[in-house]
């Protein structure tokens, strides 16, 4: 049986991370027969997409959350294993993998530089190290519907919420490029990857939104009844945009970076 944490993640982000994984793996271009490491694998979206793309590779997914790993194990492929571990202290020997990558992780870590250092340590010289993060301010329409409405309705508090969510260390391609360059990686490339977030109706959108970020949930649940109603109504009006409630497809963009671990 799936855990509540895995259920929330699936509704809020899992279905989108699977779509992003395909575009990200095409950008990474890992060796088809190599040993690959997915750092912060969550419920296994990227790991399992890699297993499909590289059926001859040996792929490891690692994450700190046992609930997420339990969900990942439900769909494990023959060439995949999942393990519990910390991105900042990977439990592997040096030069164990031909490529190490992470999806939607770096901006949620207390020390992303340490995580990158660990990815370098466990990757052989000449191997690939890559990551992708959401373009929160410029590329996530589903977040802006809520955050812009909150900023208008609640002035200081809503504006502060928007600023906190959008203020992340790696907010554009240049920031990711600098992180990779400062770490001594070579042949660095960046890209913007886009997917569509398809919602069945406003309720589907709303459930995904509330599960997407703890600060959004905390802000909304802190409102009194009238405030919560007014905010949800404003977001609903933005979602339906003068039409009937129903399916909507919103653009979501992520920033990606790739480099080679120099000898």
Coordinates of C-alpha atoms in Angstrom, one line a residue:
X1 CA 0.0 0.0 0.0
X2 CA 1.3 3.5 -0.9
X3 CA 2.1 5.8 2.0
X4 CA 0.4 9.1 2.4
X5 CA 3.7 10.9 1.8
X6 CA 4.1 9.1 -1.5
X7 CA 0.4 9.8 -2.4
X8 CA 0.9 13.6 -1.8
X9 CA 4.1 13.6 -3.8
X10 CA 2.5 11.8 -6.7
X11 CA -0.4 14.2 -6.9
X12 CA 1.7 17.3 -6.4
X13 CA 4.9 16.5 -8.3
X14 CA 5.5 12.8 -9.3
X15 CA 3.4 12.9 -12.5
X16 CA 5.3 16.0 -13.6
X17 CA 8.7 14.8 -12.7
X18 CA 8.1 11.7 -14.9
X19 CA 7.5 14.0 -17.9
X20 CA 10.5 16.1 -17.1
X21 CA 12.7 13.0 -16.7
X22 CA 12.4 12.1 -20.3
X23 CA 13.6 15.6 -21.5
X24 CA 16.3 15.7 -18.8
X25 CA 17.8 12.3 -19.8
X26 CA 17.9 13.3 -23.4
X27 CA 20.0 16.4 -22.3
X28 CA 22.2 14.3 -20.0
X29 CA 23.1 11.8 -22.7
X30 CA 24.6 9.2 -20.2
X31 CA 26.5 6.2 -21.4
X32 CA 24.0 3.5 -22.4
X33 CA 25.9 0.6 -20.7
X34 CA 27.3 2.5 -17.7
X35 CA 26.7 2.7 -14.0
X36 CA 24.4 5.6 -13.3
X37 CA 23.4 7.3 -10.0
X38 CA 20.2 9.2 -9.4
X39 CA 20.7 11.4 -6.3
X40 CA 17.6 12.4 -4.5
X41 CA 15.5 9.9 -6.5
X42 CA 12.2 10.4 -4.6
X43 CA 9.6 8.0 -5.8
X44 CA 11.9 6.9 -8.7
X45 CA 10.6 9.0 -11.7
X46 CA 14.1 9.7 -13.1
X47 CA 15.6 6.4 -12.0
X48 CA 12.9 4.4 -13.8
X49 CA 12.9 6.6 -16.8
X50 CA 16.7 6.0 -17.0
X51 CA 16.0 2.2 -16.8
X52 CA 13.8 2.4 -19.8
X53 CA 16.1 4.6 -21.8
X54 CA 19.2 2.6 -20.8
X55 CA 18.2 -1.1 -20.4
X56 CA 21.8 -2.2 -20.4
X57 CA 22.9 0.2 -17.7
X58 CA 23.2 -0.5 -13.9
X59 CA 21.2 2.2 -12.2
X60 CA 21.0 3.2 -8.5
X61 CA 18.5 5.6 -7.0
X62 CA 19.2 7.0 -3.5
X63 CA 17.0 9.1 -1.3
X64 CA 16.6 10.0 2.4
X65 CA 12.9 9.4 2.5
X66 CA 11.9 5.7 3.1
X67 CA 8.3 6.4 2.1
X68 CA 9.3 7.6 -1.3
X69 CA 11.7 4.6 -1.8
X70 CA 8.9 2.3 -0.8
X71 CA 6.8 3.7 -3.7
X72 CA 9.8 3.5 -6.1
X73 CA 10.3 -0.2 -5.2
X74 CA 6.7 -1.0 -6.4
X75 CA 7.8 -0.3 -9.9
X76 CA 11.5 -1.3 -9.8
X77 CA 13.1 -2.5 -13.0
X78 CA 15.6 -5.4 -13.2
X79 CA 18.5 -3.1 -13.8
X80 CA 17.7 -0.7 -10.9
X81 CA 18.3 -0.7 -7.2
X82 CA 17.1 1.8 -4.6
X83 CA 19.0 2.7 -1.4
X84 CA 18.6 5.0 1.5
X85 CA 21.2 7.8 1.9
X86 CA 22.1 11.4 2.1
X87 CA 23.0 13.5 -0.9
X88 CA 25.6 15.3 1.2
X89 CA 27.3 12.1 2.3
X90 CA 26.9 9.4 -0.4
X91 CA 27.7 5.9 0.8
X92 CA 29.8 4.9 -2.2
X93 CA 33.5 4.6 -2.9
X94 CA 35.2 7.2 -5.1
X95 CA 34.8 6.8 -8.9
X96 CA 32.0 4.3 -8.6
X97 CA 29.7 5.6 -11.3
X98 CA 30.0 6.7 -15.0
X99 CA 27.4 9.4 -14.4
X100 CA 25.6 11.0 -11.5
X101 CA 22.5 13.2 -11.9
X102 CA 19.7 14.8 -9.8
X103 CA 16.3 16.1 -10.7
X104 CA 14.5 18.9 -8.7
X105 CA 16.8 18.6 -5.8
X106 CA 19.5 21.2 -5.5
X107 CA 17.3 24.2 -4.6
X108 CA 15.8 22.2 -1.7
X109 CA 19.1 21.3 -0.1
X110 CA 20.7 23.2 2.8
X111 CA 24.2 22.7 1.2
X112 CA 23.9 22.1 -2.6
X113 CA 27.6 22.6 -3.0
X114 CA 28.3 19.6 -0.8
X115 CA 25.9 17.5 -2.7
X116 CA 27.7 18.4 -6.0
X117 CA 31.0 17.6 -4.3
X118 CA 29.7 14.2 -3.4
X119 CA 28.4 13.6 -6.9
X120 CA 31.9 14.5 -8.2
X121 CA 33.6 12.2 -5.7
X122 CA 31.6 9.1 -6.7
X123 CA 31.8 9.8 -10.4
X124 CA 34.8 8.5 -12.4
X125 CA 37.1 11.0 -14.2
X126 CA 35.5 11.7 -17.5
X127 CA 32.1 10.9 -16.2
X128 CA 29.0 13.1 -16.5
X129 CA 27.4 15.1 -13.7
X130 CA 24.1 16.8 -14.3
X131 CA 21.2 18.4 -12.6
X132 CA 17.9 20.1 -13.2
X133 CA 15.8 22.5 -11.1
X134 CA 12.4 24.2 -11.7
X135 CA 12.5 27.7 -13.1
X136 CA 10.2 28.8 -10.2
X137 CA 9.8 32.5 -11.0
X138 CA 9.8 32.4 -14.8
X139 CA 8.6 28.9 -15.7
X140 CA 5.9 27.6 -13.4
X141 CA 2.5 29.0 -14.4
X142 CA 0.7 26.8 -11.8
X143 CA 2.6 28.5 -9.0
X144 CA 2.1 32.0 -10.3
X145 CA -1.7 31.6 -10.4
X146 CA -1.6 31.2 -6.6
X147 CA 1.3 33.4 -5.6
X148 CA 0.3 36.4 -7.6
X149 CA -3.2 36.2 -6.3
X150 CA -1.9 35.9 -2.7
X151 CA 0.4 38.9 -3.2
X152 CA -2.5 41.1 -4.5
X153 CA -5.0 40.0 -1.8
X154 CA -2.7 40.0 1.2
X155 CA -0.1 42.6 0.3
X156 CA 2.8 42.2 2.7
X157 CA 2.3 38.6 3.7
X158 CA 1.4 37.4 0.3
X159 CA 4.3 39.3 -1.3
X160 CA 6.7 37.8 1.3
X161 CA 5.4 34.3 0.5
X162 CA 6.0 34.8 -3.2
X163 CA 9.5 36.2 -2.5
X164 CA 10.5 33.3 -0.3
X165 CA 9.4 30.6 -2.8
X166 CA 11.0 32.4 -5.7
X167 CA 14.2 33.3 -3.9
X168 CA 16.3 30.2 -4.5
X169 CA 20.1 30.0 -5.1
X170 CA 19.9 28.5 -8.6
X171 CA 17.3 30.6 -10.3
X172 CA 18.7 30.8 -13.8
X173 CA 21.1 29.0 -16.2
X174 CA 23.9 31.4 -15.3
X175 CA 23.7 30.4 -11.6
X176 CA 23.9 26.7 -12.4
X177 CA 26.7 27.3 -14.9
X178 CA 28.7 29.1 -12.2
X179 CA 28.1 26.3 -9.7
X180 CA 29.4 23.7 -12.1
X181 CA 32.4 25.9 -13.2
X182 CA 33.4 26.7 -9.6
X183 CA 33.4 22.9 -8.9
X184 CA 36.0 22.4 -11.7
X185 CA 33.7 20.6 -14.1
X186 CA 34.4 21.0 -17.8
X187 CA 32.5 21.0 -21.1
X188 CA 29.6 22.6 -19.3
X189 CA 26.3 23.0 -21.0
X190 CA 22.9 24.4 -19.9
X191 CA 19.4 24.2 -21.3
X192 CA 15.8 25.1 -20.5
X193 CA 13.5 22.1 -20.6
X194 CA 9.7 22.5 -20.9
X195 CA 6.8 20.2 -20.2
X196 CA 3.0 20.6 -20.0
X197 CA 1.2 20.2 -16.7
X198 CA -2.3 18.8 -17.7
X199 CA -5.0 19.2 -15.1
X200 CA -8.5 17.6 -15.2
X201 CA -10.2 20.5 -13.6
X202 CA -9.6 23.2 -10.9
X203 CA -9.9 20.6 -8.1
X204 CA -7.1 18.6 -9.6
X205 CA -5.0 21.7 -10.0
X206 CA -5.7 22.8 -6.4
X207 CA -4.7 19.5 -4.9
X208 CA -1.5 19.5 -6.9
X209 CA -0.8 23.1 -5.8
X210 CA -1.3 22.5 -2.1
X211 CA 1.0 19.5 -2.2
X212 CA 3.7 21.2 -4.2
X213 CA 5.3 23.3 -1.5
X214 CA 5.1 23.3 2.3
X215 CA 5.1 27.1 2.5
X216 CA 2.0 27.3 0.3
X217 CA 0.1 24.8 2.5
X218 CA 1.2 26.6 5.7
X219 CA 0.1 30.0 4.3
X220 CA -3.3 28.8 3.1
X221 CA -4.1 26.9 6.3
X222 CA -3.1 30.0 8.4
X223 CA -5.9 32.1 6.8
X224 CA -9.3 32.5 8.4
X225 CA -12.4 31.1 6.6
X226 CA -13.2 34.2 4.6
X227 CA -9.6 34.9 3.6
X228 CA -9.2 31.3 2.4
X229 CA -12.4 31.5 0.4
X230 CA -11.4 34.7 -1.2
X231 CA -7.9 33.4 -2.2
X232 CA -9.2 30.1 -3.5
X233 CA -11.9 32.0 -5.5
X234 CA -9.4 34.3 -7.0
X235 CA -7.1 31.5 -8.0
X236 CA -10.1 29.6 -9.5
X237 CA -11.0 32.6 -11.6
X238 CA -7.4 32.8 -12.9
X239 CA -7.5 29.0 -13.7
X240 CA -10.8 29.0 -15.6
X241 CA -10.0 32.4 -17.2
X242 CA -13.6 33.2 -18.1
X243 CA -14.4 29.7 -19.4
X244 CA -16.0 26.7 -17.9
X245 CA -14.1 24.7 -15.4
X246 CA -12.3 21.7 -16.9
X247 CA -9.1 20.6 -18.4
X248 CA -6.2 23.0 -18.6
X249 CA -2.6 22.6 -19.8
X250 CA 0.0 24.8 -18.2
X251 CA 3.6 25.2 -19.2
X252 CA 6.3 24.3 -16.8
X253 CA 10.0 24.9 -17.4
X254 CA 13.2 23.6 -15.7
X255 CA 16.8 24.7 -15.9
X256 CA 19.4 22.0 -16.6
X257 CA 23.2 21.9 -16.4
X258 CA 25.6 19.2 -17.5
X259 CA 29.4 18.9 -17.2
X260 CA 32.3 16.5 -17.3
X261 CA 34.2 15.4 -14.2
X262 CA 37.8 16.3 -15.0
X263 CA 40.6 13.9 -14.2

